[in-house]
mmCIF file of N, CA, C and O and ligand atoms in Angstrom:
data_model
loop_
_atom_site.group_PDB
_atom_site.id
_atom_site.type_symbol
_atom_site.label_atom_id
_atom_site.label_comp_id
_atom_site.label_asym_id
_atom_site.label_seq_id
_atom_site.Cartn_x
_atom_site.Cartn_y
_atom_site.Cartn_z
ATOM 1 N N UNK A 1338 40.210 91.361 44.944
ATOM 2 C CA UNK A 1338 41.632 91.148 45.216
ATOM 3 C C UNK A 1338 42.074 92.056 46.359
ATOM 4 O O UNK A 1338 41.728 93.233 46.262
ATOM 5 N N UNK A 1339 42.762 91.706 47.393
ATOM 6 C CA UNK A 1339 43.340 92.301 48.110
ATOM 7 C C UNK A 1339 44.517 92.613 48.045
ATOM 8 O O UNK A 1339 45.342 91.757 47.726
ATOM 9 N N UNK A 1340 45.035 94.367 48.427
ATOM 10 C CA UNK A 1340 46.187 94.517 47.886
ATOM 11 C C UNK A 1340 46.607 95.214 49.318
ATOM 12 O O UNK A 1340 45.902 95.842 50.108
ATOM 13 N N UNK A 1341 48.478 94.771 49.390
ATOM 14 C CA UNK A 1341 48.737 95.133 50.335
ATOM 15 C C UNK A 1341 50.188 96.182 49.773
ATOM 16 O O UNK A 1341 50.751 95.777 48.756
ATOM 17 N N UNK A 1342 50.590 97.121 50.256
ATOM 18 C CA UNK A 1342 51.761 97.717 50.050
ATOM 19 C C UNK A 1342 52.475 97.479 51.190
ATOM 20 O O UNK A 1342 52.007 97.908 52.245
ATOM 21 N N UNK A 1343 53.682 96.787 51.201
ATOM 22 C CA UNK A 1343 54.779 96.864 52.000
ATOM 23 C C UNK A 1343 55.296 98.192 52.224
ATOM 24 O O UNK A 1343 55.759 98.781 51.246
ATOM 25 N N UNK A 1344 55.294 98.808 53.444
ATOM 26 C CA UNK A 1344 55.699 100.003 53.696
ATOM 27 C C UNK A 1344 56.923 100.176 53.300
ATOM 28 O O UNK A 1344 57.408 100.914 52.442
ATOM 29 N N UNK A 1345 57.547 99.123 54.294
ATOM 30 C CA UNK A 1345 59.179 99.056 54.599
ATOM 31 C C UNK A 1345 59.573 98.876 53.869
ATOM 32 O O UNK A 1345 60.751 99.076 54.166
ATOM 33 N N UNK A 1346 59.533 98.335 52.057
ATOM 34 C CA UNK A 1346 60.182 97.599 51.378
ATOM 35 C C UNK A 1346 59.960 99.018 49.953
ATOM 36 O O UNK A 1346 60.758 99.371 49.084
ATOM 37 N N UNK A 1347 58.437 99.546 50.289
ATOM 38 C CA UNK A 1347 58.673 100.450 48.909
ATOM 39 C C UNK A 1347 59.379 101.663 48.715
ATOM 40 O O UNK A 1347 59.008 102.548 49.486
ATOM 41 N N UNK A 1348 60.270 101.980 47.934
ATOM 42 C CA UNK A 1348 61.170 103.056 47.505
ATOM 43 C C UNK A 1348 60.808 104.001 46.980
ATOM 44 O O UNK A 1348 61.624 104.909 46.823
ATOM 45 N N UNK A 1349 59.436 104.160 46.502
ATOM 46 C CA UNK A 1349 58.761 105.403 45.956
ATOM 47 C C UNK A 1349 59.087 105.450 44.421
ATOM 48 O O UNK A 1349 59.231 106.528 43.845
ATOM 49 N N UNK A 1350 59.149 104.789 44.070
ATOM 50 C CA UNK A 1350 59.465 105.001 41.901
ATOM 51 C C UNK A 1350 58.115 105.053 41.522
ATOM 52 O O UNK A 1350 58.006 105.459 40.365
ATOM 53 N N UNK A 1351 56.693 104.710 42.243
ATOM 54 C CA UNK A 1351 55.705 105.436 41.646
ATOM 55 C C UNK A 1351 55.798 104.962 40.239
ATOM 56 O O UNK A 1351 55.696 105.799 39.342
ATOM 57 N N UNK A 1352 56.052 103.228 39.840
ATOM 58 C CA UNK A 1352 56.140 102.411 38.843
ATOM 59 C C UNK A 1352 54.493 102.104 39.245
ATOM 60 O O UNK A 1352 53.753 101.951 38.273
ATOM 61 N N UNK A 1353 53.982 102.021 40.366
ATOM 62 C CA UNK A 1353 52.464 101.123 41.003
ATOM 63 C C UNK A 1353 51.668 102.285 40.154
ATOM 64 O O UNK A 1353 50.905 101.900 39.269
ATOM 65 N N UNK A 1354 51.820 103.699 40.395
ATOM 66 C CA UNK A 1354 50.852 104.462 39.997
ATOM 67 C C UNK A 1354 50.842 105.007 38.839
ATOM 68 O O UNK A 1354 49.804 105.571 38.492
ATOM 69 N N UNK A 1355 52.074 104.982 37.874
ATOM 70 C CA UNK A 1355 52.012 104.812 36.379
ATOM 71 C C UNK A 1355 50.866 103.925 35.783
ATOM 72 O O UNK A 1355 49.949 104.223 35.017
ATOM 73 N N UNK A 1356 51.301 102.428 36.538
ATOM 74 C CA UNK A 1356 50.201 101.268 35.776
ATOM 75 C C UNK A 1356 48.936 101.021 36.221
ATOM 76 O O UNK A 1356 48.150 100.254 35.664
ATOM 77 N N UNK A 1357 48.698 101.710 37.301
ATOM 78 C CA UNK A 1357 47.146 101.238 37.816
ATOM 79 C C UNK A 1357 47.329 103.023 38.272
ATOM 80 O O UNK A 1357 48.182 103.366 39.091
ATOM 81 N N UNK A 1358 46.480 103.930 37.660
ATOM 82 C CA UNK A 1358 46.669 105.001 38.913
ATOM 83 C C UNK A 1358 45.578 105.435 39.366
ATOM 84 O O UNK A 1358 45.482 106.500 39.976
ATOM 85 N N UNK A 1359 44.652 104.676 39.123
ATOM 86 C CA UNK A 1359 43.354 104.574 40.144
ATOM 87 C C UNK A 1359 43.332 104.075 41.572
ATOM 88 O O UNK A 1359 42.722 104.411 42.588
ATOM 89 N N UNK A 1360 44.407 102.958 41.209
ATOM 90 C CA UNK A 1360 44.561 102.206 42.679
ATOM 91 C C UNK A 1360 45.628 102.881 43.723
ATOM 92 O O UNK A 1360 45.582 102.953 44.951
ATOM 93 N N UNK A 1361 46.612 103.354 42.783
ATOM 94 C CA UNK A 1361 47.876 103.357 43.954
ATOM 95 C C UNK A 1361 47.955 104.840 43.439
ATOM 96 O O UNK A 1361 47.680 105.394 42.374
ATOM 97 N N UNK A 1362 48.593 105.355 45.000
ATOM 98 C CA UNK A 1362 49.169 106.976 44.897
ATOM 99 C C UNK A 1362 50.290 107.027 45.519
ATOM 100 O O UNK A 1362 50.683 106.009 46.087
ATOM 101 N N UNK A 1363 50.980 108.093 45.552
ATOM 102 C CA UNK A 1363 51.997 107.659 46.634
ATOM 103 C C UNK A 1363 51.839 109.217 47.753
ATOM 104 O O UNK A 1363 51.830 110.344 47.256
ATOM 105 N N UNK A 1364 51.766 109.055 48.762
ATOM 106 C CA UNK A 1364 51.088 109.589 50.042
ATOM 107 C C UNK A 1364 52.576 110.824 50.277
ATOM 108 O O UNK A 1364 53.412 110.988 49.389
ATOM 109 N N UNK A 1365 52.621 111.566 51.641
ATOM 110 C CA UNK A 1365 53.167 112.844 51.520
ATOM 111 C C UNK A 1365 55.044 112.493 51.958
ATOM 112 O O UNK A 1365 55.872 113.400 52.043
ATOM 113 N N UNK A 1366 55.385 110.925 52.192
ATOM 114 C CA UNK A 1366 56.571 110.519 52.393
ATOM 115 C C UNK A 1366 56.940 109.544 50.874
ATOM 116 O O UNK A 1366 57.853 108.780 50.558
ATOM 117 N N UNK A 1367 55.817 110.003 50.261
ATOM 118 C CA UNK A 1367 56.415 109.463 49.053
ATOM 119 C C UNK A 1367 56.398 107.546 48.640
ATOM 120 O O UNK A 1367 56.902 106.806 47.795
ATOM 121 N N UNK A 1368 55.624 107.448 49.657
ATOM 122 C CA UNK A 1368 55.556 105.906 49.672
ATOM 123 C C UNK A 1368 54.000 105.622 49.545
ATOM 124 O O UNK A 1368 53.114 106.208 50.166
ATOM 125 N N UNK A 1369 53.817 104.397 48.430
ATOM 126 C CA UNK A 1369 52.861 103.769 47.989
ATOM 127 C C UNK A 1369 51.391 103.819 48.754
ATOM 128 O O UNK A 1369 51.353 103.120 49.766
ATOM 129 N N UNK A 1370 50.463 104.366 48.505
ATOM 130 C CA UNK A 1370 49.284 103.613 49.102
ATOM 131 C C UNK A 1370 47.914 103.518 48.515
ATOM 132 O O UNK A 1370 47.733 104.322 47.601
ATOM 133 N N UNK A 1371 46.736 102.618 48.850
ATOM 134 C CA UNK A 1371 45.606 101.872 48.395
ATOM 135 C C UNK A 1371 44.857 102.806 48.223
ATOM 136 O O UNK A 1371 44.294 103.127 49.269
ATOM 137 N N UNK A 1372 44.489 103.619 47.050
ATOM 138 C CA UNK A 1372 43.746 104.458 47.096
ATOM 139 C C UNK A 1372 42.147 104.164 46.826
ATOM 140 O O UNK A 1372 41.140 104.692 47.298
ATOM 141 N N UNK A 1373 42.314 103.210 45.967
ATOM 142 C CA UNK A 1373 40.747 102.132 45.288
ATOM 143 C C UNK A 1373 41.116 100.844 44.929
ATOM 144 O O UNK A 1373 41.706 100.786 43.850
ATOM 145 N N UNK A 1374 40.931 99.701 45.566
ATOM 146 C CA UNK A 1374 41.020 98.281 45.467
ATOM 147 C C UNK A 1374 40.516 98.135 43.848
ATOM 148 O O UNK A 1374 41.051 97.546 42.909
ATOM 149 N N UNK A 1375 39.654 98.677 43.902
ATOM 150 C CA UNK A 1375 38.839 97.971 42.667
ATOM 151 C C UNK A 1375 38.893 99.306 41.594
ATOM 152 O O UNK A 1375 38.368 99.060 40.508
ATOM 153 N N UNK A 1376 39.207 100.076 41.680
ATOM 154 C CA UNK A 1376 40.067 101.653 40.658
ATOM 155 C C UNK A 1376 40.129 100.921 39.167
ATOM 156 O O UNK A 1376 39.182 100.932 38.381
ATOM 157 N N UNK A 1377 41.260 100.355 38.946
ATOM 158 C CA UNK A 1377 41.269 99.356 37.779
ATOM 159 C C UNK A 1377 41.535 97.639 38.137
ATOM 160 O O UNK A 1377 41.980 97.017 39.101
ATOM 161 N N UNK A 1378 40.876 97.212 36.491
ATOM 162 C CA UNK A 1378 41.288 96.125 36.232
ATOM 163 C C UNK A 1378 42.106 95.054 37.246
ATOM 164 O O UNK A 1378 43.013 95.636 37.841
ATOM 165 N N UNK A 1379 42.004 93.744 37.552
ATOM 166 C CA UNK A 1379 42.657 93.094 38.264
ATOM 167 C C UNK A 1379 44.164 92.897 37.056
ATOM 168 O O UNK A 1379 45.224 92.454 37.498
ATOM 169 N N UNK A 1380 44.082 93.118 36.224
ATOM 170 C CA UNK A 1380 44.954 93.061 34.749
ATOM 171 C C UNK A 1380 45.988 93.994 35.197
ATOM 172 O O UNK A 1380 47.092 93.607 35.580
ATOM 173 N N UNK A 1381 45.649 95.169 35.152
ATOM 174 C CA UNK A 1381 46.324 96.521 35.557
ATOM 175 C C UNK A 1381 46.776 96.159 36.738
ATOM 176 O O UNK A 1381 47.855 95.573 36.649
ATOM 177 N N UNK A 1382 46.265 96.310 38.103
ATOM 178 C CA UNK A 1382 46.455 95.895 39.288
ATOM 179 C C UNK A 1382 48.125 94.930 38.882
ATOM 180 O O UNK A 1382 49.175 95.532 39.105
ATOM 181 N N UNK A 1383 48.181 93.597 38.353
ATOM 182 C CA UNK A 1383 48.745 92.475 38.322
ATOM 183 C C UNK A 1383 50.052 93.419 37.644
ATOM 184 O O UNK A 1383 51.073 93.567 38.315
ATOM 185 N N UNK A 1384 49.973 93.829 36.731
ATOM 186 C CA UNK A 1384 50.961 94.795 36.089
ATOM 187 C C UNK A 1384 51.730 95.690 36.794
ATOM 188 O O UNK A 1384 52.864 95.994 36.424
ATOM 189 N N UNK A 1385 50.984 96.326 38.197
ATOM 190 C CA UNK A 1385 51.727 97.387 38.822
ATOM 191 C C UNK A 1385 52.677 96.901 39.563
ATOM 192 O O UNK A 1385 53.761 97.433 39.803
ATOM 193 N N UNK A 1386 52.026 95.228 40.174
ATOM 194 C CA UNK A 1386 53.024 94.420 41.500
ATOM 195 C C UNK A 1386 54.114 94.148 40.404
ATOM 196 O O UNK A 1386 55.257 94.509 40.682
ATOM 197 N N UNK A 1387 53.888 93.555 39.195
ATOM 198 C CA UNK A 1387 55.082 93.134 38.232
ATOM 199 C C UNK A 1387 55.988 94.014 38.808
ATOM 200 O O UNK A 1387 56.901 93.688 39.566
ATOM 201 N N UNK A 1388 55.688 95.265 38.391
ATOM 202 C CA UNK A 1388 56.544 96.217 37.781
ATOM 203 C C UNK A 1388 57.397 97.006 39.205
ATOM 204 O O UNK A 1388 58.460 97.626 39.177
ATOM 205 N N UNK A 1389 56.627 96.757 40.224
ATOM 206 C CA UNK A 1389 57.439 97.159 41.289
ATOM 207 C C UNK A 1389 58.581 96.856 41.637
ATOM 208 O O UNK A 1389 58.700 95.891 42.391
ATOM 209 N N UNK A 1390 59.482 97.409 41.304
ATOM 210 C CA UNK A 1390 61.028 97.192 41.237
ATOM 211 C C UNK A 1390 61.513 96.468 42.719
ATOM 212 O O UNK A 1390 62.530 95.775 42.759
ATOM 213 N N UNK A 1391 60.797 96.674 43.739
ATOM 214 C CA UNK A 1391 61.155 96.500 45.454
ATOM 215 C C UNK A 1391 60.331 94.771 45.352
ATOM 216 O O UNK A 1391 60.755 93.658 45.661
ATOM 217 N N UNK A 1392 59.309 95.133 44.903
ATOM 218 C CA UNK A 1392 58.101 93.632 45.036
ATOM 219 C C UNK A 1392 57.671 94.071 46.754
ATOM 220 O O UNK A 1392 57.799 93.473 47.822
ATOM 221 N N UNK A 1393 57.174 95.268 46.410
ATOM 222 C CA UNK A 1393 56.715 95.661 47.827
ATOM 223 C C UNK A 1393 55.317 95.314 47.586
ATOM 224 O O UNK A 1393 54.865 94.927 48.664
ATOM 225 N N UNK A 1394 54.172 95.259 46.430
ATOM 226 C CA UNK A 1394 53.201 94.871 46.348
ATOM 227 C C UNK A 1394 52.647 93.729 46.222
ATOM 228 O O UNK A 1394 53.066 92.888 45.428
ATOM 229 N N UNK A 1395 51.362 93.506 47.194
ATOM 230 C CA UNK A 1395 51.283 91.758 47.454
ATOM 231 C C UNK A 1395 50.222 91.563 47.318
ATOM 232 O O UNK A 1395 49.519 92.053 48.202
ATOM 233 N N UNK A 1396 49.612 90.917 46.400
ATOM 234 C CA UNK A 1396 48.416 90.310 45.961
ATOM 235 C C UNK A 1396 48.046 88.763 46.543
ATOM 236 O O UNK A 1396 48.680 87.720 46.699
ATOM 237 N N UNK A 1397 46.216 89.357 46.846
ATOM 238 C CA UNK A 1397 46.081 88.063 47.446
ATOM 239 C C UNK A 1397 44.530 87.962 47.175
ATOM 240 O O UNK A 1397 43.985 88.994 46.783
ATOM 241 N N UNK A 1398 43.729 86.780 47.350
ATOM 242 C CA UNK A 1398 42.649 86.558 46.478
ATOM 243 C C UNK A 1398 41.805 86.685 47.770
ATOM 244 O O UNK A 1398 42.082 86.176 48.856
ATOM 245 N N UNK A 1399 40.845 87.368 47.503
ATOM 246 C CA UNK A 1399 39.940 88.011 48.303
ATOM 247 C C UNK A 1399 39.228 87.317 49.320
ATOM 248 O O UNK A 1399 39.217 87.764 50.467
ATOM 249 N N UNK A 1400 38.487 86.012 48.940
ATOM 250 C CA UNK A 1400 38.352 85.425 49.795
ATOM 251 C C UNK A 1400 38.967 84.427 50.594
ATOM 252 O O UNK A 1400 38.841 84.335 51.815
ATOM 253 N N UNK A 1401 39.936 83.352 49.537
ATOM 254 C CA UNK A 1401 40.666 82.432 50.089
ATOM 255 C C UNK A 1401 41.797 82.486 50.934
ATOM 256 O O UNK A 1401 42.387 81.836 51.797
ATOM 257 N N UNK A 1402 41.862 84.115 49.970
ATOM 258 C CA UNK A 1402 43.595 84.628 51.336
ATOM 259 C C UNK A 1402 44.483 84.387 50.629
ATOM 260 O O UNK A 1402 45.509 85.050 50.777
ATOM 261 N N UNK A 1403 44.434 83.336 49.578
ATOM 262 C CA UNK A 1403 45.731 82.592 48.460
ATOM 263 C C UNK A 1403 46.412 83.648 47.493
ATOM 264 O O UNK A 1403 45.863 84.265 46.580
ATOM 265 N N UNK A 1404 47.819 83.719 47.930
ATOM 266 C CA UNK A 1404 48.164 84.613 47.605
ATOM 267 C C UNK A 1404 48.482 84.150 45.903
ATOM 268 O O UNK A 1404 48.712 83.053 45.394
ATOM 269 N N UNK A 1405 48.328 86.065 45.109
ATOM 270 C CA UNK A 1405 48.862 85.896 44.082
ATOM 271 C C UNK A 1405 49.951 86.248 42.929
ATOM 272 O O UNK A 1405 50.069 85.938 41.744
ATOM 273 N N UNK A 1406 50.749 87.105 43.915
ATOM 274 C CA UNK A 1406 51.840 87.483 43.214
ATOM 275 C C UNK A 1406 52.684 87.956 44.989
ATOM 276 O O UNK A 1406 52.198 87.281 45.897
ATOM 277 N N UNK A 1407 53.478 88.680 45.324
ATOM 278 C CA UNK A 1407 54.477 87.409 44.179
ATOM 279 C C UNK A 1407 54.860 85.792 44.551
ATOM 280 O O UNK A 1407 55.481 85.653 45.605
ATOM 281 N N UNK A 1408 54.664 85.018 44.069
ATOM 282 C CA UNK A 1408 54.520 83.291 44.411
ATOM 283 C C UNK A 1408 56.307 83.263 44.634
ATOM 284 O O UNK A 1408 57.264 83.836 44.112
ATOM 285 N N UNK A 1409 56.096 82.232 45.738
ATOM 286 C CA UNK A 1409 57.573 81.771 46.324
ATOM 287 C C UNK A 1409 58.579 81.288 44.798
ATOM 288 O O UNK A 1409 59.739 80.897 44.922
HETATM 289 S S1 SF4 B 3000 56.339 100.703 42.360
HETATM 290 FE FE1 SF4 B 3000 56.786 99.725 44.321
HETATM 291 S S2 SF4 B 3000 58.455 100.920 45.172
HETATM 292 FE FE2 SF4 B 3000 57.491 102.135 43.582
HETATM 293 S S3 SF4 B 3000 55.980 103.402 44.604
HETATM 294 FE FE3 SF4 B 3000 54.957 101.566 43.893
HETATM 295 S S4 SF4 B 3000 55.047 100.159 45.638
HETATM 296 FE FE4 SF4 B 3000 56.547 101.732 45.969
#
């Protein structure tokens, strides 16, 4: 799964690195970033974009590109 953090859009609530905190950290401005794609679970992963209050996190399927959260 490919994961992207919207710079511009995340607010720093550090909701991403509660639920996955293998994957996401949040860096020295306090904003989101990819620390291990594959850290946890695609389960976990799916849980952190939920939970991102901004929907700054964007899931997309590794090879096809087809995105999977968040859907129009
Ligand atoms: S939950 Fe969203 S807004 Fe909060 S730190 Fe993570 S990516 Fe940024």
């Amino acid at each position: 799964m490919k994961i992207t953090v919207d710079r511009a859009k995340c607010e720093g609530y550090g909701k991403c690195m509660q639920a996955a905190p293998k994957v996401f950290k949040l860096d020295e401005k306090f904003i989101s970033v990819v620390l291990d794609a594959t850290g946890d679970t695609d389960q976990k992963i799916l849980l952190a974009a939920k939970l991102c209050p901004t929907k700054a996190i964007l899931l997309d399927e590794e090879e096809s590109g087809k995105r999977i959260f968040p859907l129009p």
